[in-house]
């Protein structure tokens, strides 16, 4: 009434009703100006929260079925990795490599390089002369007996044991790292299951490693038991070596028969050790692949299923990490709020 009596020309634009209407109009104009950007931000946040939910995975309903699926996935990932169809980021590697390729590099660096380091000792001539004298008994021998070569060759072959065991240990460490990386990736949501699977896998790997070590020990023992001077490569190269030693001895008038025999035996030892080294460079990788990779892959799924399902612990194994549950609940609440905000904005368009 006051505005009508004193300011009749503007009374329609005065008072609380008009102020309310005016403020709502200003607010709606501001909202409509900001609405496109607001819709974009809501959409982006919905995508982010949905990706978080997808990464965390749904809640587990069928625990036994989910456990079996995870075990199968882990076994397939390991086999694919060893076959070169998957890659993992090793700690010492600059880029991701398949487990098979990394194991091949171990063969090249650990096995081949370690075996290449093995050579006859610098004082081998003294050992040869001592063996020749010992073999002569109470009087000098007219001919160098075979036992001299056999004893010296056996002694040198024993030096292969340590580098081979060292290379097998390196292969074990490589496979252990692959298992750790894959178990962490596959069972990230389930800490108890990850720990149990990791332990079962390492126990199986240790058993396969012991099989490899036993096989190699037996192989080297066989080499020690029988020095095969009838080996095809030994027979093929022996005449050339003996001819070379004879030519060198004829060119020197000061060499004694013992020194000539020493040089000949040294050359033959070099040849024989070279043959056995090449055989081991072939046998050791094949043995590792056979037992520590292929048989391990074949037995892994069986051992995991047998051990994990043998006790009534499925519910305990499938418990998620508390942080995962909290992140999922938070993402669900956030996604619900965004859905409601999206519905409101659609009414304002």
Tab-separated table of C-alpha atoms in Angstrom:
chain	number	residue	atom	x	y	z
A	1	UNK	CA	0.000	0.000	0.000
A	2	UNK	CA	2.894	2.323	0.822
A	3	UNK	CA	4.448	1.885	-2.607
A	4	UNK	CA	1.072	2.327	-4.345
A	5	UNK	CA	0.402	5.551	-2.374
A	6	UNK	CA	3.804	7.159	-2.826
A	7	UNK	CA	5.445	5.410	-5.800
A	8	UNK	CA	2.507	4.263	-7.874
A	9	UNK	CA	4.511	4.349	-11.144
A	10	UNK	CA	6.903	1.644	-9.848
A	11	UNK	CA	4.772	-0.140	-7.252
A	12	UNK	CA	4.545	-3.230	-9.500
A	13	UNK	CA	8.318	-3.686	-9.212
A	14	UNK	CA	8.538	-3.259	-5.450
A	15	UNK	CA	7.871	-5.513	-2.457
A	16	UNK	CA	8.800	-9.050	-1.368
A	17	UNK	CA	6.829	-10.932	-4.089
A	18	UNK	CA	8.579	-9.023	-6.838
A	19	UNK	CA	11.968	-9.407	-5.126
A	20	UNK	CA	11.458	-13.171	-4.910
A	21	UNK	CA	10.438	-13.336	-8.546
A	22	UNK	CA	13.367	-11.191	-9.599
A	23	UNK	CA	15.942	-13.190	-7.654
A	24	UNK	CA	14.611	-16.470	-9.085
A	25	UNK	CA	14.848	-15.019	-12.586
A	26	UNK	CA	18.461	-13.887	-12.023
A	27	UNK	CA	19.332	-17.262	-10.541
A	28	UNK	CA	17.801	-19.149	-13.464
A	29	UNK	CA	19.646	-16.969	-15.976
A	30	UNK	CA	22.915	-17.633	-14.170
A	31	UNK	CA	22.226	-21.369	-13.999
A	32	UNK	CA	21.413	-21.514	-17.717
A	33	UNK	CA	24.635	-19.658	-18.514
A	34	UNK	CA	26.659	-22.157	-16.445
A	35	UNK	CA	24.547	-25.180	-17.413
A	36	UNK	CA	26.608	-26.399	-20.440
A	37	UNK	CA	29.845	-26.378	-18.438
A	38	UNK	CA	28.081	-27.965	-15.460
A	39	UNK	CA	26.677	-30.763	-17.619
A	40	UNK	CA	30.162	-31.437	-19.038
A	41	UNK	CA	31.691	-31.612	-15.558
A	42	UNK	CA	28.948	-33.945	-14.332
A	43	UNK	CA	29.424	-36.210	-17.351
A	44	UNK	CA	33.212	-36.300	-16.862
A	45	UNK	CA	32.845	-37.152	-13.182
A	46	UNK	CA	30.357	-39.920	-14.009
A	47	UNK	CA	32.867	-41.472	-16.393
A	48	UNK	CA	35.637	-41.217	-13.792
A	49	UNK	CA	33.558	-42.809	-11.041
A	50	UNK	CA	32.328	-45.555	-13.377
A	51	UNK	CA	35.923	-46.340	-14.370
A	52	UNK	CA	36.816	-46.598	-10.696
A	53	UNK	CA	33.955	-49.035	-10.143
A	54	UNK	CA	34.978	-51.064	-13.189
A	55	UNK	CA	38.581	-51.249	-11.980
A	56	UNK	CA	37.487	-52.371	-8.513
A	57	UNK	CA	35.106	-54.945	-9.933
A	58	UNK	CA	31.649	-55.902	-8.727
A	59	UNK	CA	30.867	-57.405	-5.366
A	60	UNK	CA	31.436	-61.142	-5.238
A	61	UNK	CA	28.224	-63.167	-5.145
A	62	UNK	CA	29.464	-66.669	-6.049
A	63	UNK	CA	32.720	-66.912	-4.072
A	64	UNK	CA	33.650	-70.445	-5.182
A	65	UNK	CA	33.038	-69.640	-8.840
A	66	UNK	CA	34.974	-66.379	-8.598
A	67	UNK	CA	37.887	-68.163	-6.913
A	68	UNK	CA	38.028	-70.794	-9.664
A	69	UNK	CA	37.920	-68.087	-12.354
A	70	UNK	CA	40.747	-66.116	-10.719
A	71	UNK	CA	42.934	-69.201	-10.407
A	72	UNK	CA	42.349	-70.039	-14.069
A	73	UNK	CA	43.151	-66.466	-15.069
A	74	UNK	CA	46.399	-66.507	-13.083
A	75	UNK	CA	47.518	-69.791	-14.668
A	76	UNK	CA	46.677	-68.554	-18.164
A	77	UNK	CA	48.529	-65.301	-17.575
A	78	UNK	CA	51.652	-67.188	-16.490
A	79	UNK	CA	51.564	-69.523	-19.485
A	80	UNK	CA	50.902	-66.651	-21.899
A	81	UNK	CA	53.771	-64.718	-20.370
A	82	UNK	CA	56.178	-67.601	-20.813
A	83	UNK	CA	54.993	-68.134	-24.395
A	84	UNK	CA	55.607	-64.472	-25.259
A	85	UNK	CA	51.946	-63.450	-25.656
A	86	UNK	CA	51.977	-61.253	-22.514
A	87	UNK	CA	54.503	-58.859	-21.002
A	88	UNK	CA	55.362	-57.728	-17.487
A	89	UNK	CA	57.518	-54.887	-16.229
A	90	UNK	CA	60.565	-56.347	-14.511
A	91	UNK	CA	62.349	-54.282	-11.896
A	92	UNK	CA	65.706	-54.434	-13.683
A	93	UNK	CA	64.305	-53.984	-17.213
A	94	UNK	CA	63.805	-50.631	-18.908
A	95	UNK	CA	60.715	-51.839	-20.734
A	96	UNK	CA	58.137	-54.579	-20.367
A	97	UNK	CA	59.265	-58.013	-21.551
A	98	UNK	CA	57.596	-61.370	-21.751
A	99	UNK	CA	58.703	-63.852	-19.129
A	100	UNK	CA	59.928	-66.201	-21.838
A	101	UNK	CA	62.160	-63.523	-23.337
A	102	UNK	CA	63.518	-62.568	-19.931
A	103	UNK	CA	64.299	-66.205	-19.192
A	104	UNK	CA	66.109	-66.482	-22.539
A	105	UNK	CA	68.273	-63.515	-21.537
A	106	UNK	CA	69.077	-65.356	-18.306
A	107	UNK	CA	70.175	-68.347	-20.406
A	108	UNK	CA	72.438	-66.081	-22.436
A	109	UNK	CA	73.883	-64.094	-19.535
A	110	UNK	CA	73.929	-66.580	-16.671
A	111	UNK	CA	74.386	-70.002	-18.244
A	112	UNK	CA	76.445	-69.314	-21.367
A	113	UNK	CA	78.677	-66.629	-19.866
A	114	UNK	CA	79.311	-68.577	-16.681
A	115	UNK	CA	80.236	-71.729	-18.586
A	116	UNK	CA	82.430	-69.760	-21.002
A	117	UNK	CA	84.504	-68.593	-18.028
A	118	UNK	CA	85.564	-72.153	-17.264
A	119	UNK	CA	89.002	-72.881	-18.704
A	120	UNK	CA	91.992	-75.000	-17.891
A	121	UNK	CA	94.026	-73.587	-14.983
A	122	UNK	CA	97.287	-71.821	-15.696
A	123	UNK	CA	99.280	-74.531	-13.931
A	124	UNK	CA	97.623	-77.364	-15.852
A	125	UNK	CA	101.013	-78.480	-17.188
A	126	UNK	CA	102.175	-79.176	-13.641
A	127	UNK	CA	99.055	-81.255	-12.996
A	128	UNK	CA	99.568	-83.174	-16.240
A	129	UNK	CA	103.223	-83.907	-15.483
A	130	UNK	CA	102.314	-85.028	-11.973
A	131	UNK	CA	99.640	-87.402	-13.329
A	132	UNK	CA	102.084	-88.821	-15.889
A	133	UNK	CA	104.713	-89.485	-13.209
A	134	UNK	CA	102.119	-90.994	-10.850
A	135	UNK	CA	100.763	-93.261	-13.565
A	136	UNK	CA	104.277	-94.594	-14.288
A	137	UNK	CA	104.508	-96.310	-10.936
A	138	UNK	CA	107.952	-97.693	-10.032
A	139	UNK	CA	109.410	-97.011	-13.475
A	140	UNK	CA	108.826	-94.429	-16.246
A	141	UNK	CA	106.048	-95.409	-18.644
A	142	UNK	CA	106.874	-95.888	-22.318
A	143	UNK	CA	103.428	-94.656	-23.276
A	144	UNK	CA	101.099	-92.232	-21.482
A	145	UNK	CA	98.247	-94.336	-20.064
A	146	UNK	CA	94.621	-93.304	-20.654
A	147	UNK	CA	94.042	-92.942	-16.918
A	148	UNK	CA	96.048	-89.703	-17.007
A	149	UNK	CA	93.617	-88.077	-19.408
A	150	UNK	CA	90.588	-89.525	-17.621
A	151	UNK	CA	91.675	-88.234	-14.214
A	152	UNK	CA	92.465	-84.760	-15.513
A	153	UNK	CA	89.234	-84.527	-17.527
A	154	UNK	CA	87.123	-85.638	-14.552
A	155	UNK	CA	88.751	-83.054	-12.323
A	156	UNK	CA	88.004	-80.281	-14.811
A	157	UNK	CA	84.408	-81.390	-15.359
A	158	UNK	CA	83.720	-81.002	-11.639
A	159	UNK	CA	84.204	-77.234	-12.103
A	160	UNK	CA	80.989	-77.065	-14.139
A	161	UNK	CA	78.798	-77.842	-11.119
A	162	UNK	CA	78.938	-74.473	-9.360
A	163	UNK	CA	78.207	-72.167	-12.362
A	164	UNK	CA	75.346	-74.418	-13.455
A	165	UNK	CA	73.795	-74.357	-9.952
A	166	UNK	CA	74.261	-70.584	-9.953
A	167	UNK	CA	72.478	-70.221	-13.308
A	168	UNK	CA	69.600	-72.475	-12.182
A	169	UNK	CA	69.208	-70.266	-9.109
A	170	UNK	CA	69.041	-67.225	-11.397
A	171	UNK	CA	66.276	-68.901	-13.427
A	172	UNK	CA	64.402	-69.595	-10.194
A	173	UNK	CA	64.694	-65.937	-9.174
A	174	UNK	CA	63.375	-64.825	-12.563
A	175	UNK	CA	60.344	-67.111	-12.386
A	176	UNK	CA	59.741	-66.051	-8.780
A	177	UNK	CA	59.625	-62.427	-9.893
A	178	UNK	CA	57.150	-63.292	-12.661
A	179	UNK	CA	54.918	-65.124	-10.177
A	180	UNK	CA	55.036	-62.174	-7.772
A	181	UNK	CA	54.128	-59.646	-10.463
A	182	UNK	CA	51.272	-61.721	-11.867
A	183	UNK	CA	49.822	-62.633	-8.465
A	184	UNK	CA	49.876	-58.983	-7.439
A	185	UNK	CA	48.080	-58.025	-10.645
A	186	UNK	CA	45.510	-60.850	-10.622
A	187	UNK	CA	44.643	-60.940	-6.912
A	188	UNK	CA	45.006	-57.254	-6.073
A	189	UNK	CA	41.513	-57.113	-4.508
A	190	UNK	CA	42.066	-60.192	-2.347
A	191	UNK	CA	45.175	-59.958	-0.115
A	192	UNK	CA	44.666	-63.336	1.603
A	193	UNK	CA	44.176	-65.136	-1.719
A	194	UNK	CA	47.199	-63.368	-3.189
A	195	UNK	CA	49.395	-64.466	-0.288
A	196	UNK	CA	48.180	-68.080	-0.406
A	197	UNK	CA	48.506	-68.342	-4.189
A	198	UNK	CA	51.980	-66.852	-4.104
A	199	UNK	CA	53.104	-69.338	-1.449
A	200	UNK	CA	51.638	-72.367	-3.237
A	201	UNK	CA	53.245	-71.290	-6.528
A	202	UNK	CA	56.676	-70.805	-4.946
A	203	UNK	CA	56.466	-74.182	-3.210
A	204	UNK	CA	55.742	-75.847	-6.543
A	205	UNK	CA	58.529	-73.887	-8.254
A	206	UNK	CA	60.991	-74.953	-5.552
A	207	UNK	CA	60.041	-78.596	-6.108
A	208	UNK	CA	60.600	-78.240	-9.877
A	209	UNK	CA	63.912	-76.455	-9.271
A	210	UNK	CA	65.085	-79.345	-7.105
A	211	UNK	CA	64.146	-81.760	-9.906
A	212	UNK	CA	66.297	-79.734	-12.319
A	213	UNK	CA	69.222	-79.661	-9.903
A	214	UNK	CA	68.966	-83.417	-9.336
A	215	UNK	CA	68.822	-84.074	-13.072
A	216	UNK	CA	71.890	-81.888	-13.755
A	217	UNK	CA	73.773	-83.491	-10.869
A	218	UNK	CA	73.040	-86.903	-12.377
A	219	UNK	CA	74.055	-85.694	-15.827
A	220	UNK	CA	77.395	-84.369	-14.612
A	221	UNK	CA	77.931	-87.546	-12.596
A	222	UNK	CA	77.429	-89.552	-15.783
A	223	UNK	CA	80.040	-87.417	-17.515
A	224	UNK	CA	82.430	-87.995	-14.633
A	225	UNK	CA	81.843	-91.743	-14.626
A	226	UNK	CA	82.672	-92.170	-18.282
A	227	UNK	CA	85.130	-89.948	-20.137
A	228	UNK	CA	83.971	-90.623	-23.670
A	229	UNK	CA	87.054	-90.404	-25.851
A	230	UNK	CA	84.991	-92.074	-28.563
A	231	UNK	CA	82.777	-89.031	-28.833
A	232	UNK	CA	82.170	-88.229	-32.498
A	233	UNK	CA	83.494	-84.671	-32.266
A	234	UNK	CA	86.481	-85.772	-30.200
A	235	UNK	CA	87.453	-88.431	-32.750
A	236	UNK	CA	86.905	-85.969	-35.617
A	237	UNK	CA	89.165	-83.239	-34.212
A	238	UNK	CA	91.769	-85.370	-32.425
A	239	UNK	CA	93.986	-86.165	-35.469
A	240	UNK	CA	94.329	-82.477	-36.361
A	241	UNK	CA	95.273	-81.573	-32.787
A	242	UNK	CA	97.833	-84.365	-32.527
A	243	UNK	CA	99.332	-83.360	-35.881
A	244	UNK	CA	99.591	-79.743	-34.741
A	245	UNK	CA	101.288	-80.766	-31.475
A	246	UNK	CA	103.715	-83.011	-33.401
A	247	UNK	CA	104.656	-80.191	-35.807
A	248	UNK	CA	105.338	-77.862	-32.863
A	249	UNK	CA	107.503	-80.478	-31.132
A	250	UNK	CA	109.515	-81.153	-34.322
A	251	UNK	CA	110.232	-77.450	-34.608
A	252	UNK	CA	111.784	-77.408	-31.154
A	253	UNK	CA	114.803	-79.557	-30.285
A	254	UNK	CA	114.660	-78.900	-26.523
A	255	UNK	CA	111.303	-80.570	-25.797
A	256	UNK	CA	111.457	-83.806	-23.813
A	257	UNK	CA	109.039	-86.692	-24.456
A	258	UNK	CA	107.239	-85.763	-21.222
A	259	UNK	CA	106.775	-82.178	-22.433
A	260	UNK	CA	105.487	-83.428	-25.777
A	261	UNK	CA	102.953	-85.633	-23.985
A	262	UNK	CA	101.997	-82.745	-21.727
A	263	UNK	CA	101.264	-80.439	-24.675
A	264	UNK	CA	99.280	-83.152	-26.419
A	265	UNK	CA	97.173	-83.909	-23.334
A	266	UNK	CA	96.527	-80.206	-22.731
A	267	UNK	CA	95.226	-79.757	-26.289
A	268	UNK	CA	93.002	-82.831	-25.965
A	269	UNK	CA	91.685	-81.600	-22.592
A	270	UNK	CA	90.779	-78.264	-24.165
A	271	UNK	CA	88.904	-80.104	-26.918
A	272	UNK	CA	87.044	-82.410	-24.534
A	273	UNK	CA	86.065	-79.609	-22.132
A	274	UNK	CA	84.820	-77.573	-25.090
A	275	UNK	CA	82.600	-80.476	-26.207
A	276	UNK	CA	81.106	-81.007	-22.744
A	277	UNK	CA	80.590	-77.242	-22.292
A	278	UNK	CA	78.578	-77.050	-25.510
A	279	UNK	CA	76.494	-80.052	-24.446
A	280	UNK	CA	75.711	-78.401	-21.099
A	281	UNK	CA	74.800	-75.125	-22.819
A	282	UNK	CA	72.175	-77.129	-24.668
A	283	UNK	CA	71.056	-79.479	-21.875
A	284	UNK	CA	70.637	-76.955	-19.031
A	285	UNK	CA	68.180	-74.579	-20.804
A	286	UNK	CA	66.192	-77.567	-22.101
A	287	UNK	CA	65.974	-79.010	-18.586
A	288	UNK	CA	64.900	-75.671	-17.106
A	289	UNK	CA	62.190	-75.232	-19.738
A	290	UNK	CA	60.972	-78.811	-19.347
A	291	UNK	CA	60.611	-78.873	-15.555
A	292	UNK	CA	60.582	-75.272	-14.296
A	293	UNK	CA	58.350	-73.898	-17.053
A	294	UNK	CA	56.285	-76.537	-18.894
A	295	UNK	CA	55.737	-78.984	-16.042
A	296	UNK	CA	55.269	-76.079	-13.653
A	297	UNK	CA	52.533	-74.676	-15.922
A	298	UNK	CA	50.891	-78.106	-16.184
A	299	UNK	CA	50.845	-78.645	-12.391
A	300	UNK	CA	50.138	-75.081	-11.254
A	301	UNK	CA	46.358	-75.063	-11.777
A	302	UNK	CA	45.983	-78.541	-10.256
A	303	UNK	CA	47.974	-77.635	-7.126
A	304	UNK	CA	46.192	-74.317	-6.624
A	305	UNK	CA	42.715	-75.826	-6.954
A	306	UNK	CA	43.593	-78.781	-4.723
A	307	UNK	CA	45.072	-76.648	-1.944
A	308	UNK	CA	42.737	-73.641	-2.031
A	309	UNK	CA	39.567	-75.740	-2.106
A	310	UNK	CA	40.802	-78.457	0.256
A	311	UNK	CA	39.918	-76.495	3.385
A	312	UNK	CA	36.774	-74.560	4.227
A	313	UNK	CA	38.480	-71.217	3.646
A	314	UNK	CA	36.873	-69.967	0.445
A	315	UNK	CA	35.039	-67.179	2.252
A	316	UNK	CA	38.224	-66.088	4.016
A	317	UNK	CA	40.261	-66.224	0.787
A	318	UNK	CA	37.728	-64.095	-1.087
A	319	UNK	CA	37.644	-61.275	1.471
A	320	UNK	CA	38.431	-58.019	-0.247
A	321	UNK	CA	40.895	-55.451	0.969
A	322	UNK	CA	39.106	-52.938	3.236
A	323	UNK	CA	40.447	-50.076	1.128
A	324	UNK	CA	38.847	-51.630	-1.961
A	325	UNK	CA	35.470	-51.865	-0.209
A	326	UNK	CA	35.719	-48.268	0.997
A	327	UNK	CA	36.650	-47.002	-2.464
A	328	UNK	CA	33.744	-48.914	-4.030
A	329	UNK	CA	31.230	-47.535	-1.511
A	330	UNK	CA	32.534	-44.026	-2.037
A	331	UNK	CA	32.363	-44.390	-5.824
A	332	UNK	CA	28.800	-45.763	-5.634
A	333	UNK	CA	27.656	-42.836	-3.494
A	334	UNK	CA	29.369	-40.318	-5.748
A	335	UNK	CA	27.904	-41.906	-8.878
A	336	UNK	CA	24.413	-41.803	-7.344
A	337	UNK	CA	24.782	-38.118	-6.502
A	338	UNK	CA	25.969	-37.395	-10.037
A	339	UNK	CA	23.001	-39.292	-11.502
A	340	UNK	CA	20.626	-37.142	-9.462
A	341	UNK	CA	22.452	-33.980	-10.504
A	342	UNK	CA	22.245	-35.101	-14.126
A	343	UNK	CA	18.482	-35.597	-13.788
A	344	UNK	CA	18.054	-32.084	-12.325
A	345	UNK	CA	20.095	-30.442	-15.074
A	346	UNK	CA	18.011	-32.180	-17.725
A	347	UNK	CA	14.906	-30.460	-16.282
A	348	UNK	CA	16.574	-27.046	-16.509
A	349	UNK	CA	17.555	-27.371	-20.180
